[in-house]
Short mmCIF file of C-alpha atoms (C1' of nucleotides) in Angstrom, two decimals:
data_model
loop_
_atom_site.label_atom_id
_atom_site.label_comp_id
_atom_site.label_asym_id
_atom_site.label_seq_id
_atom_site.Cartn_x
_atom_site.Cartn_y
_atom_site.Cartn_z
CA MET Q 1 -18.00 7.34 9.36
CA SER Q 2 -21.06 9.08 10.82
CA GLY Q 3 -20.27 12.33 9.03
CA PRO Q 4 -22.42 14.64 6.94
CA SER Q 5 -24.41 13.15 4.09
CA GLN Q 6 -22.62 15.39 1.60
CA LEU Q 7 -18.85 15.68 1.62
CA ASN Q 8 -16.70 18.09 -0.31
CA THR Q 9 -15.43 16.62 -3.53
CA VAL Q 10 -11.83 16.12 -2.45
CA ASP Q 11 -12.77 14.23 0.70
CA GLY Q 12 -15.31 12.24 -1.25
CA LEU Q 13 -12.78 11.14 -3.84
CA VAL Q 14 -10.27 10.21 -1.16
CA GLN Q 15 -12.78 8.13 0.73
CA LEU Q 16 -13.97 6.48 -2.45
CA SER Q 17 -10.39 5.69 -3.36
CA PHE Q 18 -9.75 4.08 0.03
CA LEU Q 19 -12.98 2.12 -0.32
CA VAL Q 20 -11.94 0.70 -3.68
CA HIS Q 21 -8.38 0.09 -2.57
CA GLY Q 22 -9.50 -1.61 0.62
CA THR Q 23 -11.92 -3.83 -1.29
CA LEU Q 24 -9.15 -4.89 -3.64
CA GLU Q 25 -6.86 -5.57 -0.71
CA ARG Q 26 -9.44 -7.69 1.09
CA ARG Q 27 -10.33 -9.78 -1.94
CA ALA Q 28 -6.68 -10.41 -2.68
CA ALA Q 29 -5.97 -11.27 0.94
CA GLU Q 30 -8.75 -13.87 0.89
CA ARG Q 31 -6.54 -15.77 -1.52
CA GLY Q 32 -3.35 -15.07 0.36
CA LEU Q 33 -2.27 -12.35 -2.06
CA SER Q 34 -0.96 -8.90 -1.31
CA ILE Q 35 -2.01 -6.08 -3.61
CA VAL Q 36 1.38 -6.22 -5.30
CA GLN Q 37 1.13 -9.95 -5.93
CA ALA Q 38 -2.38 -9.39 -7.30
CA ARG Q 39 -1.06 -6.69 -9.62
CA LEU Q 40 1.68 -9.04 -10.77
CA LEU Q 41 -0.81 -11.74 -11.68
CA GLY Q 42 -3.07 -9.17 -13.33
CA VAL Q 43 -0.27 -7.82 -15.49
CA LEU Q 44 0.72 -11.32 -16.56
CA ARG Q 45 -2.77 -12.24 -17.75
CA ASP Q 46 -2.01 -11.13 -21.30
CA ARG Q 47 1.79 -10.92 -21.40
CA GLU Q 48 4.97 -12.89 -20.78
CA PRO Q 49 7.39 -10.04 -20.16
CA THR Q 50 11.04 -10.22 -19.18
CA MET Q 51 12.02 -9.24 -15.65
CA ASN Q 52 13.09 -5.87 -16.96
CA GLU Q 53 9.81 -5.23 -18.77
CA LEU Q 54 7.96 -6.35 -15.66
CA ALA Q 55 9.88 -3.86 -13.56
CA LYS Q 56 8.81 -1.07 -15.92
CA LEU Q 57 5.19 -2.27 -16.01
CA LEU Q 58 4.99 -2.32 -12.22
CA GLY Q 59 7.12 0.75 -11.65
CA LEU Q 60 9.60 -1.13 -9.47
CA ASP Q 61 13.34 -1.66 -9.40
CA LYS Q 62 14.47 -4.89 -11.05
CA SER Q 63 15.83 -6.17 -7.76
CA SER Q 64 12.38 -5.74 -6.20
CA VAL Q 65 10.89 -7.74 -9.05
CA THR Q 66 13.36 -10.54 -8.46
CA GLY Q 67 11.99 -11.05 -4.96
CA LEU Q 68 8.39 -10.56 -6.03
CA VAL Q 69 8.63 -13.19 -8.74
CA GLN Q 70 10.60 -15.49 -6.46
CA ARG Q 71 7.84 -15.53 -3.87
CA ALA Q 72 5.16 -16.04 -6.51
CA GLU Q 73 7.20 -18.82 -8.08
CA ARG Q 74 7.65 -20.53 -4.72
CA ARG Q 75 3.86 -20.64 -4.48
CA GLY Q 76 3.47 -22.07 -7.96
CA LEU Q 77 1.72 -19.00 -9.39
CA VAL Q 78 4.27 -18.00 -12.03
CA ALA Q 79 7.17 -19.62 -13.87
CA ARG Q 80 10.48 -18.30 -15.12
CA ILE Q 81 11.26 -19.20 -18.73
CA ALA Q 82 14.69 -18.67 -20.22
CA SER Q 83 14.67 -16.55 -23.36
CA ARG Q 84 16.13 -18.22 -26.42
CA SER Q 85 17.03 -15.04 -28.24
CA ASP Q 86 18.95 -13.53 -25.31
CA LYS Q 87 20.67 -15.85 -22.89
CA ARG Q 88 20.68 -13.20 -20.19
CA ALA Q 89 16.93 -12.66 -20.24
CA VAL Q 90 14.11 -14.47 -18.46
CA HIS Q 91 10.42 -14.35 -19.29
CA VAL Q 92 7.78 -14.60 -16.57
CA SER Q 93 4.60 -16.52 -17.25
CA LEU Q 94 1.44 -17.38 -15.31
CA THR Q 95 0.99 -21.03 -14.37
CA GLY Q 96 -2.46 -22.57 -14.65
CA ARG Q 97 -2.91 -22.14 -10.95
CA GLY Q 98 -1.78 -18.53 -11.09
CA ARG Q 99 -4.18 -17.80 -13.91
CA ALA Q 100 -7.10 -19.42 -12.12
CA LEU Q 101 -6.34 -17.39 -9.02
CA ALA Q 102 -6.06 -14.15 -10.98
CA VAL Q 103 -9.33 -14.75 -12.81
CA ALA Q 104 -11.26 -15.71 -9.68
CA ALA Q 105 -9.99 -12.77 -7.66
CA ALA Q 106 -10.76 -10.34 -10.47
CA ALA Q 107 -14.31 -11.66 -10.77
CA ARG Q 108 -14.97 -11.34 -7.05
CA PHE Q 109 -13.53 -7.86 -7.00
CA GLU Q 110 -15.63 -6.68 -9.93
CA ALA Q 111 -18.72 -8.06 -8.24
CA ASP Q 112 -17.80 -6.09 -5.12
CA ILE Q 113 -17.52 -2.85 -7.03
CA SER Q 114 -20.79 -3.51 -8.82
CA ALA Q 115 -22.43 -4.11 -5.46
CA ILE Q 116 -21.03 -0.87 -4.11
CA LEU Q 117 -22.51 0.95 -7.11
CA SER Q 118 -25.85 -0.80 -6.88
CA CYS Q 119 -27.21 1.92 -4.60
CA LEU Q 120 -27.44 4.09 -7.71
CA ALA Q 121 -30.14 3.59 -10.33
CA GLN Q 122 -28.87 2.73 -13.79
CA PRO Q 123 -29.07 6.27 -15.20
CA ASP Q 124 -27.12 7.57 -12.21
CA GLN Q 125 -24.48 4.90 -12.60
CA GLU Q 126 -24.11 5.93 -16.21
CA ALA Q 127 -23.83 9.57 -15.25
CA LEU Q 128 -21.13 8.72 -12.71
CA CYS Q 129 -19.33 6.63 -15.28
CA ALA Q 130 -19.39 9.44 -17.80
CA LEU Q 131 -18.05 12.00 -15.34
CA VAL Q 132 -15.29 9.70 -14.14
CA SER Q 133 -14.34 8.91 -17.71
CA ARG Q 134 -14.02 12.57 -18.53
CA VAL Q 135 -11.71 13.08 -15.57
CA LEU Q 136 -9.53 10.13 -16.51
CA VAL Q 137 -9.34 11.09 -20.15
CA ALA Q 138 -8.42 14.66 -19.28
CA GLN Q 139 -5.77 13.34 -16.93
CA ALA Q 140 -4.28 11.01 -19.52
CA THR Q 141 -4.19 13.83 -22.03
CA ALA Q 142 -2.56 16.20 -19.58
CA ARG Q 143 0.11 13.63 -18.78
CA GLN Q 144 0.97 13.12 -22.41
CA ILE Q 145 1.25 16.83 -22.94
CA HIS Q 146 3.48 17.01 -19.91
CA LEU Q 147 5.74 14.41 -21.41
CA LEU Q 148 6.06 16.17 -24.75
CA PRO Q 149 9.36 18.00 -25.28
CA ALA Q 150 9.19 21.52 -23.96
CA THR Q 151 12.02 22.67 -26.21
CA THR Q 152 11.43 20.92 -29.50
CA THR Q 153 10.02 23.38 -31.96
CA SER Q 154 13.45 24.60 -32.94
CA GLY Q 155 15.41 21.42 -32.42
CA MET I 1 -3.58 4.53 -21.19
CA SER I 2 -4.55 4.95 -24.83
CA GLY I 3 -7.85 3.14 -24.26
CA PRO I 4 -11.42 4.04 -25.18
CA SER I 5 -12.75 7.41 -24.13
CA GLN I 6 -15.52 5.72 -22.13
CA LEU I 7 -14.69 2.92 -19.72
CA ASN I 8 -17.09 0.68 -17.88
CA THR I 9 -17.88 1.93 -14.43
CA VAL I 10 -15.88 -0.66 -12.52
CA ASP I 11 -12.71 0.01 -14.48
CA GLY I 12 -13.29 3.72 -14.22
CA LEU I 13 -13.58 3.63 -10.45
CA VAL I 14 -10.49 1.46 -10.13
CA GLN I 15 -8.43 3.78 -12.30
CA LEU I 16 -9.72 6.83 -10.47
CA SER I 17 -8.86 5.20 -7.18
CA PHE I 18 -5.31 4.47 -8.30
CA LEU I 19 -4.98 8.03 -9.58
CA VAL I 20 -5.99 9.46 -6.20
CA HIS I 21 -3.89 6.95 -4.27
CA GLY I 22 -0.85 7.59 -6.44
CA THR I 23 -1.22 11.34 -6.04
CA LEU I 24 -1.38 10.98 -2.28
CA GLU I 25 1.66 8.72 -2.31
CA ARG I 26 3.72 11.12 -4.41
CA ARG I 27 2.90 14.16 -2.32
CA ALA I 28 3.70 12.29 0.88
CA ALA I 29 6.95 10.96 -0.57
CA GLU I 30 8.02 14.50 -1.46
CA ARG I 31 8.23 15.05 2.28
CA GLY I 32 9.81 11.73 3.05
CA LEU I 33 6.54 10.22 4.26
CA SER I 34 4.99 6.91 3.37
CA ILE I 35 1.22 6.76 3.00
CA VAL I 36 0.96 5.16 6.41
CA GLN I 37 3.03 7.86 8.08
CA ALA I 38 0.92 10.49 6.29
CA ARG I 39 -2.24 8.82 7.55
CA LEU I 40 -0.80 8.80 11.06
CA LEU I 41 -0.13 12.53 10.95
CA GLY I 42 -3.53 13.16 9.40
CA VAL I 43 -5.33 11.24 12.13
CA LEU I 44 -3.43 13.12 14.82
CA ARG I 45 -4.40 16.54 13.50
CA ASP I 46 -7.46 16.72 15.73
CA ARG I 47 -6.82 13.99 18.34
CA GLU I 48 -4.34 12.78 20.93
CA PRO I 49 -5.33 9.14 21.08
CA THR I 50 -3.73 6.35 23.08
CA MET I 51 -1.77 3.69 21.23
CA ASN I 52 -4.75 1.41 21.45
CA GLU I 53 -7.16 3.98 20.03
CA LEU I 54 -4.65 4.74 17.31
CA ALA I 55 -4.49 1.08 16.37
CA LYS I 56 -8.26 1.03 15.98
CA LEU I 57 -8.30 4.29 14.01
CA LEU I 58 -5.69 2.98 11.58
CA GLY I 59 -6.94 -0.59 11.49
CA LEU I 60 -3.59 -1.99 12.62
CA ASP I 61 -2.37 -4.27 15.36
CA LYS I 62 -1.07 -2.45 18.42
CA SER I 63 2.40 -3.90 17.87
CA SER I 64 2.43 -2.38 14.39
CA VAL I 65 1.52 0.98 15.86
CA THR I 66 4.41 0.75 18.31
CA GLY I 67 6.85 0.66 15.41
CA LEU I 68 4.98 3.26 13.39
CA VAL I 69 4.99 5.76 16.24
CA GLN I 70 8.58 4.91 17.10
CA ARG I 71 9.78 5.84 13.63
CA ALA I 72 7.71 9.03 13.58
CA GLU I 73 9.01 9.93 17.04
CA ARG I 74 12.60 9.36 15.95
CA ARG I 75 11.99 11.95 13.23
CA GLY I 76 10.51 14.44 15.64
CA LEU I 77 7.02 14.34 14.13
CA VAL I 78 5.08 12.99 17.10
CA ALA I 79 5.56 12.69 20.84
CA ARG I 80 4.50 10.08 23.39
CA ILE I 81 2.81 11.51 26.48
CA ALA I 82 2.15 9.39 29.54
CA SER I 83 -1.47 9.35 30.59
CA ARG I 84 -2.14 10.57 34.12
CA SER I 85 -5.41 8.71 34.57
CA ASP I 86 -4.04 5.32 33.50
CA LYS I 87 -0.42 4.58 34.18
CA ARG I 88 -0.37 1.92 31.49
CA ALA I 89 -1.53 4.20 28.72
CA VAL I 90 0.35 6.56 26.42
CA HIS I 91 -1.11 9.35 24.33
CA VAL I 92 0.36 10.26 20.95
CA SER I 93 0.52 13.89 19.92
CA LEU I 94 1.77 15.84 16.90
CA THR I 95 4.81 18.01 17.44
CA GLY I 96 4.93 21.44 15.86
CA ARG I 97 7.06 20.06 13.10
CA GLY I 98 4.72 17.13 12.57
CA ARG I 99 1.74 19.43 12.37
CA ALA I 100 3.43 21.76 9.90
CA LEU I 101 4.31 18.81 7.72
CA ALA I 102 0.80 17.38 7.88
CA VAL I 103 -0.81 20.70 7.02
CA ALA I 104 1.54 21.42 4.12
CA ALA I 105 1.17 17.97 2.61
CA ALA I 106 -2.61 18.09 2.94
CA ALA I 107 -2.76 21.46 1.20
CA ARG I 108 -0.64 20.28 -1.71
CA PHE I 109 -2.66 17.13 -2.04
CA GLU I 110 -5.98 18.98 -2.04
CA ALA I 111 -4.68 21.29 -4.72
CA ASP I 112 -3.74 18.24 -6.78
CA ILE I 113 -7.21 16.77 -6.54
CA SER I 114 -8.79 20.09 -7.36
CA ALA I 115 -6.59 20.33 -10.42
CA ILE I 116 -7.58 16.84 -11.49
CA LEU I 117 -11.23 17.86 -11.21
CA SER I 118 -10.76 21.16 -12.97
CA CYS I 119 -11.55 19.58 -16.33
CA LEU I 120 -15.18 19.52 -15.20
CA ALA I 121 -17.31 22.64 -15.08
CA GLN I 122 -18.63 23.55 -11.65
CA PRO I 123 -22.09 21.99 -12.10
CA ASP I 124 -20.48 18.74 -13.26
CA GLN I 125 -18.13 18.73 -10.30
CA GLU I 126 -21.13 19.13 -8.03
CA ALA I 127 -22.94 16.33 -9.79
CA LEU I 128 -19.93 14.06 -9.37
CA CYS I 129 -19.66 15.02 -5.74
CA ALA I 130 -23.32 14.24 -5.14
CA LEU I 131 -23.10 10.83 -6.80
CA VAL I 132 -19.94 9.89 -4.91
CA SER I 133 -21.49 11.01 -1.66
CA ARG I 134 -24.51 8.82 -2.26
CA VAL I 135 -22.27 5.82 -2.83
CA LEU I 136 -20.27 6.48 0.33
CA VAL I 137 -23.31 7.07 2.47
CA ALA I 138 -24.97 3.91 1.19
CA GLN I 139 -21.77 2.02 1.92
CA ALA I 140 -21.50 3.38 5.45
CA THR I 141 -25.11 2.51 6.09
CA ALA I 142 -24.70 -0.99 4.66
CA ARG I 143 -21.71 -1.61 6.88
CA GLN I 144 -23.61 -0.62 9.97
CA ILE I 145 -26.53 -2.79 8.97
CA HIS I 146 -24.10 -5.60 8.35
CA LEU I 147 -22.98 -5.35 11.93
CA LEU I 148 -26.51 -5.57 13.25
CA PRO I 149 -27.70 -9.01 14.33
CA ALA I 150 -28.66 -11.00 11.26
CA THR I 151 -30.87 -13.47 13.08
CA THR I 152 -33.30 -11.35 15.03
CA THR I 153 -36.62 -10.91 13.26
CA SER I 154 -37.70 -14.45 12.57
CA GLY I 155 -34.46 -16.34 12.07
"C1'" DT U 1 -7.96 -11.70 35.59
"C1'" DA U 2 -8.08 -8.24 31.99
"C1'" DT U 3 -5.95 -4.44 29.58
"C1'" DT U 4 -2.06 -1.43 27.75
"C1'" DG U 5 1.87 -1.30 25.61
"C1'" DT U 6 6.48 -3.25 24.24
"C1'" DT U 7 9.60 -6.82 22.62
"C1'" DA U 8 11.00 -10.87 19.94
"C1'" DT U 9 10.46 -12.87 15.76
"C1'" DA U 10 9.24 -13.56 11.01
"C1'" DC U 11 7.61 -12.33 6.63
"C1'" DT U 12 6.61 -9.09 2.57
"C1'" DC U 13 7.99 -5.23 -0.02
"C1'" DT U 14 11.18 -1.87 -1.50
"C1'" DA U 15 15.69 0.31 -2.88
"C1'" DT U 16 20.89 0.81 -3.58
"C1'" DA U 17 25.14 -1.17 -4.63
"C1'" DA U 18 27.95 -4.84 -6.05
"C1'" DC U 19 28.23 -8.80 -8.73
"C1'" DT U 20 27.88 -12.51 -12.82
"C1'" DA U 21 26.88 -13.65 -17.32
"C1'" DT U 22 25.87 -12.28 -21.75
"C1'" DA U 23 25.59 -8.85 -25.59
"C1'" DT D 1 31.22 -1.11 -22.40
"C1'" DA D 2 26.40 -1.85 -21.75
"C1'" DT D 3 22.49 -4.71 -20.42
"C1'" DA D 4 19.78 -8.54 -17.85
"C1'" DG D 5 19.28 -10.46 -13.80
"C1'" DT D 6 20.65 -11.91 -8.99
"C1'" DT D 7 22.59 -11.26 -4.44
"C1'" DA D 8 23.78 -8.72 -0.27
"C1'" DT D 9 22.14 -5.58 2.65
"C1'" DA D 10 19.14 -2.31 4.89
"C1'" DG D 11 14.93 -0.36 6.21
"C1'" DA D 12 9.67 0.23 6.45
"C1'" DG D 13 5.49 -2.04 7.46
"C1'" DT D 14 2.77 -5.79 9.11
"C1'" DA D 15 1.26 -9.69 12.26
"C1'" DT D 16 1.49 -13.28 16.11
"C1'" DA D 17 2.98 -14.60 20.51
"C1'" DA D 18 5.04 -13.76 24.80
"C1'" DC D 19 5.88 -10.50 28.23
"C1'" DA D 20 5.78 -6.53 32.00
"C1'" DA D 21 3.25 -3.17 34.33
"C1'" DT D 22 -1.00 -1.61 35.75
"C1'" DA D 23 -6.04 -1.87 36.37
#
DNA sequence: TATTGTTATACTCTATAACTATA
DNA sequence: TATAGTTATAGAGTATAACAATA
């Protein structure tokens, strides 16, 4: 914590990542949410996915999602809704209380991050934003290329 | 993932943070380590703290550290060493195997982050590094100021 | 009395495998 | 047979409270 005033880039990014992650964790915890529960509520803000879709969205096994949704349901944050088109399927939906919680936590968290960035003047914030965006865009592009078939041209 | 090519700064930092965190998680998992276990090994690279000190370093309760160290010990990654000066205390130390694992995982992870940054030319990487450093330093300073008495000057 | 560490207990989060009901 | 979801089970990670040994 009392280290040099200029870190190497890798260390800097790691520390920044822990700072952001820790801030998210703390804000969620204030409302009795774990990071996973917060992610669940966040994902549900604009969707009513089935359990299966939810598992894919969160990158979890379906059995993990069963428990996750169960605990959130017990707290009145989400509701299970039977699908009419497929009697096996269940849709998950935010309750009013769940939505309010998600919105409030997100607002507090965004304010935290803004505060963390407030040490930089506006032009510097914009420069940081531009650099970060370039990294993320390059990363997204690289991932898509990775996912493209390596043996397609002839098949 | 197919979003705009320029995000707002808050979203950008959050996504960057998840990218770094996910990379760390994947590299640790390749060696059968959770992020927490990886942090434990990382912390021990240049220290042999007592359980109590370890708890403070990791921000965990001492009872949590008991279990953490127990599991790492069972896998031959760390060793408990009785303190001579205080018969209650125990020091935790990396084994050779634990150190090798920590070093290898750290190297792979650093290469990952470097690769992620390689989309930026050197001057841009340095600019990013400088901006991130300023944020981290400001944050560290703010935290320390936060801990100073708030009611000293005139109330 | 205070501190160091462990144990007992309980909860969340996660996965695998086996299961039920539906498609 | 295949898919959607749950249950049974197991293990990691976390905390609180109670405890033993030592300071």
